[in-house]
């Protein structure tokens, strides 16, 4: 009801707008059981709940009876996979994924300490925010999601000069490179990076996204693949890991 | 700095578009908030035009001239042009200064030739990224102030979208951490706004330029952008609404330091600011769909003084350049609002703007003038500290959303909101205690440097 000059206006909102989503809410789903072992299930549940305060106690307890590799492979990672599933199905929101990712990473660090070596990651992804651009929250989300998916993230941060990005690619030979930009006037660094990679013969899919970065612009240069949402990054990295070329990844995700 | 403890408007029914209690007058005599809604066009250069000073100056010359010319062609009597600095314009302070001088010259010519009254706002880019530089002592900081000096000489209005608190905010928002967001916006943001605006006001006054205002774009608009549409699953819209209520206390600091308005267009918290301060404000709504989507396309115009488009990339359209086209659209919107005033229908017109969005989304709901005023009242009634007023604004915002049965929320949005309010309720009452807790809690966040905020 809206008040107008002392009168009460009755508004029928249905004639003004429609909340198509309001009845589409996915019924709250529970995290599925991922292990028959009670302790490993506890690890997975802790990751699914994103409880990074508790993970230390839980993992330390499990490590008394189980190998660190088992804790990672049958507790931490399956727990994170459940989170990813629930996000994909529209049950979880982004912060839940980030908190679970933090929790999994804390758990893995404890296991790595016990193993005396780092866990083997799927592959490297170099991420950066364009030179002159300090809006990097998109990159922060990409980093968290790639970490959660088991990739090693080489995080170059924000406002990264073209040469530094190229240098990092040369050094790490990643399966994929990502670039984030909010402004159209900073995304102009992307084709320069792509051109230098080409000159060096570094054939790396270069996923670019953020703010005003358009598909039309990104697919105008070789290696460029447009990332519409940060949430696509890990699936694109999986494609790169499988050996899909930048053209194949572009054909799959763009156009 | 004394925090505001009373409302400029004694009730929300008094707040109307086009008219502010404290209007401002620009160098060419444009009265903002003096009874008319005025279009504010914001053209943005095309990618590649930033490659050198010459191409960038030429780009702005064309865009700004197209806007002025379109006003004359369709008879829009007043115009504000805002040029938001791209990184290169502030990183090279003379660039922004030369563009300001060029635009002032163009406006003088249009005034002399046709009588068009226009004004120019330079918005300096805050290139101080909190996790990269010391906000108070870095080359970037010096360039920001140098840019203000260069631009204030020629511009009518100067503004900024300041970055204080951004490092903790970004860390917190993706972790659903309302405490961290409150710390980032109210404490860190509040301190930075105070530090920077005391200096901006001095610079502006030295050059007879209006110290416009700030915006919590870096934080509250990040939340709005992440909340997205109804299908987005990034953050709850109720969190973005709370974040907006919190942002008002941060933006208010600029006015407490001497900024006079017009507030920045992208400060969606501006209806709250106008209710508290009586300064004229710029807002953007459906006309900024060219830059980003929003769920308050009409209601945000309900109390505007400048009506803006956020930013549109300069390029050709069927109807001319985007700068010309959007100037025409904004000007017609303004004409409609001004016609309603002439005819005495402004309350009815305002009611339509409000009704069309009121229950669309909690972010729109809290910016309806009545709710914006109520949130403002919570801010001024809790003026002991930046912390107390920000928390009070958030709690009031939540209470309003939950208190109106027509405001539909999904079960998840509803539960999230209840959780945030519970967390806000559990915080200490004293700002000092809150700061102590947060300095410890966030001490390990990458790049957080308490010295940037005088801690």
XYZ file of C-alpha atoms in Angstrom:
710
model
C 0.000 0.000 0.000
C 1.372 3.383 -0.902
C 0.322 6.604 0.638
C -0.463 9.413 -1.738
C -1.799 12.689 -0.374
C -3.369 10.874 2.552
C -5.075 8.294 0.346
C -4.206 4.665 0.333
C -3.246 3.341 -3.076
C -3.643 -0.370 -3.507
C -0.986 -1.673 -5.859
C -1.378 -4.958 -7.639
C 2.238 -5.762 -8.156
C 1.391 -8.668 -10.472
C 0.475 -6.193 -13.181
C 3.736 -4.304 -12.706
C 6.347 -7.038 -12.429
C 6.668 -10.785 -12.030
C 9.059 -12.584 -9.717
C 9.636 -15.585 -11.919
C 12.114 -16.955 -9.437
C 10.103 -16.853 -6.247
C 8.522 -20.269 -6.604
C 11.454 -21.801 -8.358
C 13.666 -21.986 -5.326
C 15.382 -25.343 -5.267
C 14.212 -27.322 -2.326
C 16.964 -27.379 0.241
C 19.057 -30.391 -0.508
C 21.400 -32.052 1.886
C 24.998 -32.923 1.254
C 25.123 -36.498 0.036
C 27.121 -39.090 1.873
C 30.474 -39.495 0.182
C 32.047 -42.101 2.440
C 30.993 -45.082 4.502
C 33.774 -44.217 6.896
C 32.419 -42.045 9.679
C 35.608 -40.012 10.140
C 36.083 -39.277 6.442
C 32.418 -38.321 6.182
C 33.011 -35.904 9.037
C 35.830 -34.315 7.028
C 33.596 -34.011 3.968
C 30.753 -32.538 6.027
C 33.102 -29.975 7.535
C 34.171 -28.881 4.038
C 30.563 -28.776 2.870
C 29.665 -26.587 5.811
C 32.673 -24.351 5.146
C 33.745 -24.517 8.763
C 37.394 -23.483 8.622
C 37.558 -23.117 12.393
C 36.784 -26.801 12.928
C 38.684 -28.371 10.056
C 42.004 -28.369 11.872
C 40.716 -30.453 14.789
C 38.823 -32.821 12.537
C 41.685 -33.433 10.104
C 44.233 -33.838 12.876
C 42.003 -36.427 14.470
C 41.521 -38.391 11.258
C 45.231 -38.298 10.489
C 45.825 -40.383 13.620
C 44.344 -43.393 11.831
C 44.384 -42.612 8.125
C 46.955 -41.563 5.573
C 46.969 -37.945 4.410
C 46.368 -39.065 0.816
C 43.241 -40.902 1.921
C 42.010 -37.865 3.862
C 42.468 -35.687 0.790
C 41.088 -38.130 -1.782
C 38.217 -39.549 0.237
C 37.283 -36.694 2.540
C 38.359 -33.217 1.527
C 37.946 -33.430 -2.246
C 34.652 -35.388 -2.267
C 33.322 -32.849 0.251
C 34.255 -30.017 -2.096
C 32.732 -31.899 -5.028
C 29.443 -31.966 -3.138
C 29.632 -28.219 -2.670
C 30.255 -27.727 -6.380
C 27.296 -29.973 -7.176
C 25.013 -28.033 -4.846
C 26.147 -24.752 -6.367
C 25.590 -26.044 -9.882
C 22.080 -27.111 -8.854
C 21.313 -23.679 -7.465
C 21.206 -24.711 -3.810
C 24.399 -23.068 -2.631
C 25.396 -19.440 -3.122
C 28.897 -18.250 -3.955
C 30.005 -17.450 -0.367
C 29.273 -21.025 0.629
C 31.576 -22.229 -2.138
C 34.319 -19.796 -1.101
C 34.104 -20.773 2.568
C 34.199 -24.466 1.640
C 37.180 -23.819 -0.608
C 38.987 -22.065 2.272
C 38.174 -25.031 4.500
C 39.379 -27.603 1.991
C 42.614 -25.693 1.412
C 43.247 -25.492 5.172
C 42.643 -29.241 5.426
C 44.929 -30.004 2.499
C 47.688 -27.867 4.051
C 47.583 -30.053 7.175
C 47.774 -33.212 5.083
C 50.645 -31.805 3.027
C 52.503 -31.015 6.208
C 52.111 -34.627 7.299
C 53.205 -35.920 3.862
C 56.210 -33.626 3.856
C 55.400 -32.578 0.309
C 52.815 -30.670 -1.632
C 49.778 -32.390 -3.042
C 49.938 -32.887 -6.773
C 47.604 -30.472 -8.505
C 45.768 -31.008 -11.780
C 47.617 -28.271 -13.606
C 48.619 -24.645 -13.386
C 46.469 -21.640 -14.263
C 47.953 -18.146 -14.324
C 45.431 -15.447 -13.331
C 45.730 -11.673 -13.418
C 43.810 -8.400 -13.555
C 44.758 -6.086 -16.412
C 47.355 -3.354 -16.196
C 45.758 -0.136 -14.963
C 42.786 -1.985 -13.504
C 42.433 -2.423 -9.788
C 39.021 -4.075 -9.774
C 39.985 -7.638 -9.040
C 37.088 -9.199 -7.156
C 36.244 -11.240 -10.258
C 39.772 -12.605 -10.271
C 39.559 -13.389 -6.562
C 36.442 -15.469 -7.228
C 38.109 -17.208 -10.185
C 41.121 -18.034 -7.997
C 38.935 -19.555 -5.286
C 36.952 -21.638 -7.746
C 40.082 -22.903 -9.519
C 41.638 -23.812 -6.179
C 38.464 -25.610 -5.217
C 38.634 -27.583 -8.458
C 42.189 -28.726 -7.711
C 44.206 -26.446 -9.962
C 47.377 -24.676 -8.892
C 46.676 -20.967 -9.208
C 49.543 -18.653 -10.051
C 47.939 -15.448 -8.851
C 49.650 -12.378 -10.308
C 47.181 -9.982 -8.653
C 45.821 -6.694 -9.995
C 47.302 -3.994 -12.267
C 49.767 -6.421 -13.860
C 51.910 -5.163 -16.758
C 51.748 -7.108 -20.015
C 55.396 -8.200 -19.743
C 54.872 -9.707 -16.323
C 51.951 -11.791 -17.507
C 53.958 -13.082 -20.446
C 56.939 -13.780 -18.203
C 54.784 -15.809 -15.820
C 53.371 -17.841 -18.696
C 56.879 -18.549 -19.935
C 57.979 -19.641 -16.490
C 54.971 -21.771 -15.501
C 53.651 -22.976 -18.852
C 50.081 -23.055 -17.538
C 47.194 -24.983 -19.087
C 45.245 -21.730 -19.142
C 45.665 -18.000 -18.568
C 42.907 -15.744 -17.286
C 42.568 -11.975 -17.480
C 40.040 -9.838 -15.619
C 39.136 -6.206 -16.368
C 36.313 -3.932 -15.345
C 37.111 -1.129 -17.745
C 37.064 -1.284 -21.520
C 40.088 0.993 -21.521
C 42.196 -1.526 -19.608
C 41.113 -4.659 -21.459
C 43.211 -3.407 -24.354
C 46.131 -5.108 -22.590
C 44.629 -8.522 -23.437
C 45.375 -8.617 -27.191
C 48.900 -7.358 -26.467
C 49.468 -10.299 -24.140
C 47.999 -12.710 -26.675
C 50.244 -11.331 -29.408
C 53.359 -11.747 -27.285
C 52.398 -15.294 -26.314
C 51.955 -16.100 -29.986
C 55.322 -14.674 -30.838
C 56.901 -16.886 -28.202
C 55.001 -19.924 -29.465
C 53.161 -20.301 -26.155
C 49.838 -21.717 -27.269
C 47.728 -21.061 -24.166
C 43.953 -20.526 -24.022
C 43.490 -17.021 -22.643
C 40.138 -16.608 -20.901
C 39.162 -12.951 -20.509
C 36.182 -11.604 -18.637
C 34.771 -9.065 -16.219
C 32.714 -5.880 -16.157
C 32.534 -4.434 -19.624
C 34.675 -7.068 -21.384
C 32.662 -8.198 -24.383
C 32.648 -11.439 -26.317
C 33.058 -9.567 -29.572
C 36.261 -7.994 -28.324
C 37.806 -11.123 -26.842
C 37.240 -13.345 -29.851
C 38.806 -10.701 -32.057
C 42.302 -11.899 -31.139
C 43.950 -15.320 -31.233
C 43.940 -17.361 -27.999
C 41.075 -15.238 -26.616
C 38.119 -17.052 -25.046
C 35.362 -14.956 -23.499
C 34.406 -15.833 -19.951
C 30.843 -14.711 -19.292
C 30.871 -15.656 -15.613
C 33.629 -16.359 -13.115
C 31.884 -19.637 -12.392
C 32.871 -20.950 -15.847
C 36.595 -20.780 -15.124
C 37.107 -24.206 -13.622
C 35.155 -26.013 -16.360
C 37.184 -24.144 -18.978
C 40.398 -25.130 -17.197
C 39.223 -28.756 -17.236
C 38.771 -28.446 -21.002
C 42.277 -27.040 -21.357
C 43.627 -29.830 -19.183
C 41.983 -32.396 -21.463
C 43.991 -30.891 -24.287
C 41.308 -28.881 -26.051
C 42.864 -26.088 -28.106
C 41.921 -22.457 -27.605
C 39.833 -22.678 -30.774
C 37.948 -25.694 -29.455
C 37.360 -24.064 -26.074
C 36.179 -20.901 -27.809
C 33.820 -22.883 -30.033
C 32.404 -24.660 -27.016
C 31.856 -21.627 -24.780
C 31.504 -18.677 -27.117
C 29.452 -17.791 -30.147
C 34.512 15.600 12.670
C 31.001 16.006 14.042
C 28.577 13.344 12.904
C 25.146 14.408 11.687
C 22.455 14.057 14.324
C 19.392 15.569 12.675
C 17.419 15.179 9.463
C 17.250 17.948 6.863
C 13.789 16.741 5.843
C 11.359 16.413 8.702
C 9.289 13.818 6.880
C 9.682 11.777 3.698
C 6.692 13.350 1.958
C 8.700 16.564 1.595
C 11.411 14.989 -0.538
C 10.847 15.535 -4.224
C 12.810 15.196 -7.437
C 14.361 18.364 -8.802
C 14.321 20.260 -5.552
C 16.758 20.134 -2.675
C 16.942 22.086 0.558
C 20.512 23.106 -0.235
C 20.795 23.682 -3.990
C 24.155 24.529 -5.543
C 24.951 26.940 -8.367
C 27.648 26.250 -10.935
C 30.040 28.627 -12.686
C 27.656 29.214 -15.606
C 24.691 29.728 -13.304
C 23.122 26.268 -13.380
C 21.139 25.748 -10.196
C 21.124 22.099 -9.219
C 18.343 21.117 -6.844
C 16.640 24.421 -7.526
C 13.368 23.056 -8.885
C 14.318 21.240 -12.088
C 15.639 17.786 -12.781
C 18.703 18.136 -15.000
C 20.167 15.421 -17.207
C 23.744 14.346 -16.455
C 25.388 12.506 -19.334
C 28.438 10.325 -18.766
C 30.205 9.279 -21.967
C 33.067 6.784 -21.773
C 35.904 6.477 -24.305
C 36.197 3.532 -26.634
C 38.881 0.906 -25.985
C 42.167 2.002 -27.529
C 41.498 5.741 -27.255
C 43.513 5.732 -24.029
C 46.711 4.971 -25.949
C 47.894 8.586 -25.804
C 46.776 11.982 -24.626
C 45.901 13.223 -28.101
C 43.485 10.435 -29.002
C 41.831 10.587 -25.593
C 41.348 14.347 -25.674
C 39.863 14.066 -29.160
C 37.509 11.301 -27.995
C 36.141 13.406 -25.157
C 35.949 16.463 -27.386
C 33.693 14.579 -29.799
C 31.567 12.908 -27.124
C 31.040 16.036 -25.070
C 30.304 18.140 -28.140
C 27.746 15.605 -29.373
C 25.972 15.825 -26.014
C 25.882 19.619 -26.064
C 24.779 19.758 -29.672
C 21.931 17.292 -29.075
C 20.623 19.461 -26.272
C 20.388 22.369 -28.649
C 18.836 20.233 -31.376
C 16.003 18.900 -29.231
C 15.688 21.866 -26.895
C 16.917 20.486 -23.612
C 17.733 23.672 -21.678
C 20.261 22.364 -19.164
C 22.940 19.701 -19.092
C 25.641 18.384 -16.815
C 28.421 16.387 -18.438
C 30.401 14.103 -16.209
C 33.676 12.633 -17.334
C 34.690 9.809 -15.068
C 38.431 9.526 -15.312
C 39.787 6.373 -16.770
C 42.993 5.194 -15.092
C 45.241 6.982 -17.556
C 43.620 10.383 -16.916
C 44.435 10.348 -13.225
C 47.732 8.534 -13.583
C 48.733 11.416 -15.886
C 47.061 14.347 -14.083
C 47.600 16.803 -16.938
C 45.426 14.646 -19.212
C 42.353 15.030 -17.020
C 43.123 18.728 -16.608
C 43.355 19.341 -20.341
C 40.090 17.520 -20.982
C 38.410 19.611 -18.281
C 39.746 22.814 -19.839
C 38.610 21.734 -23.291
C 35.108 20.875 -22.067
C 34.776 24.154 -20.178
C 35.656 25.943 -23.410
C 33.054 23.942 -25.357
C 30.393 24.786 -22.758
C 31.278 28.461 -22.901
C 30.860 28.383 -26.661
C 27.437 26.720 -26.477
C 26.366 29.241 -23.864
C 27.550 32.175 -25.942
C 26.096 30.854 -29.186
C 22.795 29.331 -28.044
C 22.342 30.195 -24.367
C 22.604 26.546 -23.308
C 23.470 26.303 -19.619
C 25.796 23.396 -18.987
C 28.145 22.314 -16.235
C 31.051 19.906 -16.099
C 31.844 17.335 -13.426
C 35.284 15.724 -13.265
C 35.335 12.502 -11.336
C 38.871 11.595 -10.446
C 39.769 7.886 -10.545
C 40.832 6.612 -7.154
C 43.926 4.721 -8.264
C 44.929 3.957 -4.667
C 44.267 0.233 -4.351
C 44.291 -0.456 -0.613
C 46.114 -3.777 -0.812
C 48.775 -2.404 -3.152
C 49.628 1.070 -1.837
C 49.583 3.002 1.398
C 46.370 4.953 0.915
C 47.785 8.037 2.607
C 51.321 8.022 1.308
C 52.038 6.793 -2.192
C 52.692 8.101 -5.682
C 49.136 7.165 -6.561
C 47.816 9.256 -3.659
C 49.792 12.258 -4.834
C 48.511 11.822 -8.384
C 44.924 11.740 -7.151
C 45.336 15.103 -5.423
C 47.282 16.525 -8.332
C 44.392 15.526 -10.583
C 41.923 17.281 -8.332
C 44.046 20.405 -8.588
C 44.310 20.165 -12.374
C 40.600 19.558 -12.883
C 39.113 21.869 -10.245
C 40.604 24.832 -12.119
C 38.252 24.229 -15.045
C 35.416 22.040 -13.780
C 32.205 23.078 -12.077
C 32.093 20.023 -9.839
C 34.663 17.478 -8.684
C 33.922 14.040 -7.289
C 35.564 10.706 -6.611
C 34.605 7.090 -6.109
C 36.892 6.399 -3.192
C 38.330 2.971 -2.496
C 38.846 2.916 1.282
C 37.984 -0.426 2.857
C 37.848 -2.290 -0.445
C 40.420 -4.937 0.532
C 38.468 -6.073 3.586
C 35.153 -5.682 1.821
C 36.086 -7.950 -1.093
C 37.436 -10.528 1.325
C 34.274 -10.390 3.407
C 31.525 -10.279 0.832
C 32.520 -13.516 -0.811
C 32.568 -15.126 2.636
C 29.116 -13.903 3.626
C 30.726 -11.923 6.447
C 28.517 -8.959 7.357
C 30.838 -8.003 10.231
C 33.736 -7.601 7.823
C 31.600 -5.596 5.421
C 30.526 -3.281 8.224
C 34.142 -2.830 9.294
C 35.230 -2.155 5.703
C 32.501 0.325 4.863
C 31.830 2.148 8.130
C 35.235 2.152 9.806
C 37.861 1.866 7.071
C 35.765 3.565 4.399
C 34.578 6.242 6.814
C 38.116 7.064 7.886
C 39.412 7.201 4.348
C 36.536 9.375 3.134
C 37.213 11.795 5.975
C 40.933 11.889 5.242
C 40.557 12.423 1.515
C 37.548 14.776 1.530
C 39.009 17.290 3.931
C 41.699 17.803 1.304
C 39.384 17.686 -1.706
C 37.168 20.385 -0.218
C 40.187 22.662 0.274
C 41.337 22.141 -3.292
C 37.843 22.722 -4.715
C 37.336 25.908 -2.734
C 40.702 27.229 -3.879
C 39.514 26.960 -7.474
C 35.913 28.099 -6.939
C 34.767 24.598 -7.816
C 31.947 22.665 -6.170
C 33.101 19.712 -4.050
C 30.377 17.343 -5.266
C 30.505 14.138 -3.315
C 31.574 10.532 -3.001
C 29.951 7.150 -3.511
C 30.369 3.717 -2.034
C 30.501 2.312 -5.543
C 33.579 0.240 -4.756
C 31.642 -1.666 -2.132
C 27.858 -1.277 -2.217
C 27.773 -1.458 -6.018
C 30.027 -4.490 -5.949
C 27.359 -6.071 -3.753
C 24.586 -4.907 -6.100
C 26.489 -6.185 -9.124
C 27.183 -9.534 -7.479
C 23.581 -9.881 -6.300
C 22.626 -9.449 -9.956
C 19.201 -10.481 -11.177
C 16.791 -12.967 -9.695
C 18.531 -15.929 -11.274
C 21.967 -15.072 -9.937
C 23.336 -17.208 -7.129
C 26.287 -15.121 -6.110
C 25.083 -13.322 -3.000
C 21.647 -12.821 -1.442
C 19.869 -9.632 -2.485
C 19.111 -9.011 1.169
C 22.854 -8.762 1.788
C 23.157 -6.184 -0.988
C 20.290 -4.222 0.581
C 21.978 -4.194 4.001
C 25.232 -3.218 2.344
C 23.467 -0.257 0.726
C 22.065 0.894 4.057
C 25.536 0.654 5.609
C 27.035 2.594 2.707
C 25.006 5.702 3.534
C 27.047 6.409 6.659
C 30.260 6.125 4.664
C 29.130 8.440 1.863
C 27.693 10.872 4.410
C 31.199 11.521 5.743
C 32.093 13.478 2.593
C 29.260 15.938 3.277
C 30.280 16.147 6.912
C 33.695 17.213 5.631
C 32.296 20.001 3.474
C 31.169 18.410 0.210
C 27.984 20.132 -0.923
C 26.576 17.899 -3.623
C 25.448 17.112 -6.198
C 26.116 13.580 -5.010
C 27.539 11.061 -7.470
C 25.139 9.223 -9.747
C 26.259 5.721 -8.856
C 25.708 6.294 -5.130
C 22.421 4.411 -4.939
C 22.478 5.362 -1.248
C 21.799 8.957 -2.319
C 18.059 9.006 -1.464
C 19.125 8.354 2.146
C 21.810 11.037 1.853
C 19.344 13.608 0.500
C 16.888 12.863 3.296
C 19.607 13.450 5.891
C 21.504 16.379 4.372
C 19.175 18.188 1.991
C 21.898 18.329 -0.655
C 21.065 17.752 -4.333
C 21.830 14.291 -5.660
C 22.454 12.550 -8.940
C 20.920 9.152 -9.484
C 20.856 6.628 -12.309
C 18.316 3.922 -13.030
C 16.799 2.516 -16.208
C 19.000 4.881 -18.165
C 22.098 3.129 -16.840
C 21.097 -0.258 -18.227
C 23.737 0.530 -20.871
C 26.330 0.065 -18.110
C 24.776 -2.499 -15.776
C 21.460 -4.013 -14.819
C 19.632 -2.918 -11.674
C 16.349 -3.634 -9.926
C 15.359 -0.064 -9.105
C 15.177 1.499 -12.575
C 12.327 3.902 -11.784
C 12.194 4.343 -8.020
C 15.726 5.661 -7.897
C 14.496 8.703 -9.854
C 11.919 9.579 -7.188
C 14.095 12.137 -5.417
C 16.842 12.822 -7.973
C 18.126 16.262 -8.924
C 20.463 15.109 -11.678
C 19.339 12.133 -13.774
C 22.232 10.142 -15.159
C 23.163 7.143 -17.286
C 26.212 5.884 -15.268
C 28.446 5.456 -18.328
C 27.946 4.742 -21.980
C 30.761 3.859 -24.324
C 31.099 6.381 -27.104
C 30.131 4.788 -30.381
C 27.769 5.256 -33.268
C 24.141 4.282 -33.012
C 21.322 4.623 -35.561
C 20.256 7.849 -33.881
C 23.705 9.405 -33.658
C 26.541 8.866 -31.233
C 25.757 7.220 -27.914
C 26.605 10.471 -26.119
C 23.987 12.329 -28.153
C 21.393 9.554 -27.920
C 21.659 9.177 -24.150
C 21.624 12.928 -23.639
C 18.360 13.015 -25.541
C 16.863 10.160 -23.483
C 17.957 11.642 -20.163
C 16.727 15.062 -21.163
C 13.279 13.745 -22.104
C 13.049 11.896 -18.783
C 13.953 15.130 -17.018
C 11.401 17.040 -19.114
C 8.705 14.589 -18.042
C 9.518 15.046 -14.371
C 9.730 18.818 -14.775
C 6.412 18.860 -16.659
C 4.779 17.029 -13.755
C 6.003 19.785 -11.463
C 4.660 22.472 -13.806
C 1.268 20.763 -13.870
C 1.215 20.145 -10.141
C 1.255 16.364 -10.605
C 4.670 15.720 -9.142
C 3.398 13.711 -6.156
C 1.409 11.472 -8.485
C 4.345 11.113 -10.831
C 6.621 10.291 -7.933
C 4.125 7.729 -6.645
C 4.201 5.971 -10.025
C 7.998 5.866 -9.994
C 7.873 4.340 -6.530
C 5.022 1.910 -7.113
C 6.601 0.452 -10.229
C 9.610 -0.822 -8.270
C 8.689 -0.809 -4.601
C 8.300 -4.559 -4.184
C 10.474 -5.693 -7.067
C 13.455 -6.324 -4.849
C 14.612 -5.440 -1.323
C 17.264 -3.163 -2.822
C 14.532 -1.082 -4.467
C 12.249 -1.270 -1.440
C 14.734 0.337 0.922
C 15.365 3.221 -1.504
C 11.722 4.284 -1.654
C 11.678 7.769 -0.104
C 9.764 6.707 3.012
C 12.157 3.844 3.737
C 15.232 5.851 2.761
C 14.142 8.553 5.183
C 13.542 6.001 7.963
C 17.013 4.554 7.449
C 18.404 8.078 7.480
C 16.634 8.696 10.773
C 18.249 5.575 12.238
C 21.613 6.977 11.144
C 21.114 10.400 12.717
C 19.583 8.941 15.879
C 22.699 6.812 16.396
C 25.384 9.398 15.706
C 27.774 8.395 18.480
C 30.151 6.920 15.915
C 30.442 5.760 12.304
C 30.033 2.231 13.614
C 26.856 2.823 15.623
C 25.125 4.659 12.809
C 26.074 2.084 10.184
C 24.890 -0.805 12.324
C 21.665 1.039 13.126
C 21.083 1.643 9.410
C 21.550 -2.036 8.624
C 19.289 -3.187 11.441
C 16.586 -0.719 10.424
C 16.918 -1.805 6.811
C 16.390 -5.438 7.805
C 13.456 -4.530 10.023
C 11.759 -2.662 7.178
C 12.206 -5.536 4.732
C 10.884 -8.114 7.160
C 8.106 -5.838 8.354
C 6.263 -5.495 5.048
C 4.440 -8.662 3.970
C 4.282 -7.491 0.361
C 8.066 -7.601 0.133
C 8.514 -11.105 -1.215
C 11.704 -12.970 -0.415
C 12.806 -16.474 -1.221
C 13.230 -18.700 1.820
C 16.993 -18.477 1.406
C 16.941 -14.673 1.211
C 14.750 -14.558 4.280
C 16.923 -16.897 6.319
C 20.080 -15.100 5.224
C 18.638 -11.793 6.349
C 17.682 -13.183 9.753
C 21.219 -14.542 10.149
C 22.803 -11.175 9.244
C 20.584 -9.317 11.698
C 21.452 -11.795 14.431
C 25.141 -11.280 13.749
C 24.786 -7.483 13.734
C 22.883 -7.660 17.016
C 25.668 -9.660 18.607
C 28.350 -7.031 17.925
C 29.646 -4.859 20.772
C 27.952 -1.510 21.287
C 31.140 0.505 21.382
C 33.072 1.464 18.254
C 36.447 1.034 19.964
C 35.625 -2.526 20.987
C 34.376 -3.296 17.495
C 37.553 -1.930 15.927
C 39.752 -3.957 18.307
C 37.922 -7.143 17.382
C 38.132 -6.442 13.671
C 41.766 -5.352 13.587
C 42.612 -8.701 15.114
C 40.166 -10.741 13.060
C 41.257 -9.313 9.719
C 44.931 -8.777 10.462
C 45.946 -11.590 8.122
C 43.852 -10.543 5.157
C 46.266 -10.140 2.277
C 47.223 -6.522 1.744
C 45.368 -5.068 4.733
C 47.480 -2.213 6.073
C 45.895 -0.546 9.117
C 48.280 2.421 8.689
C 46.402 3.318 5.513
C 43.544 4.290 7.803
C 45.512 5.949 10.550
C 45.557 2.899 12.852
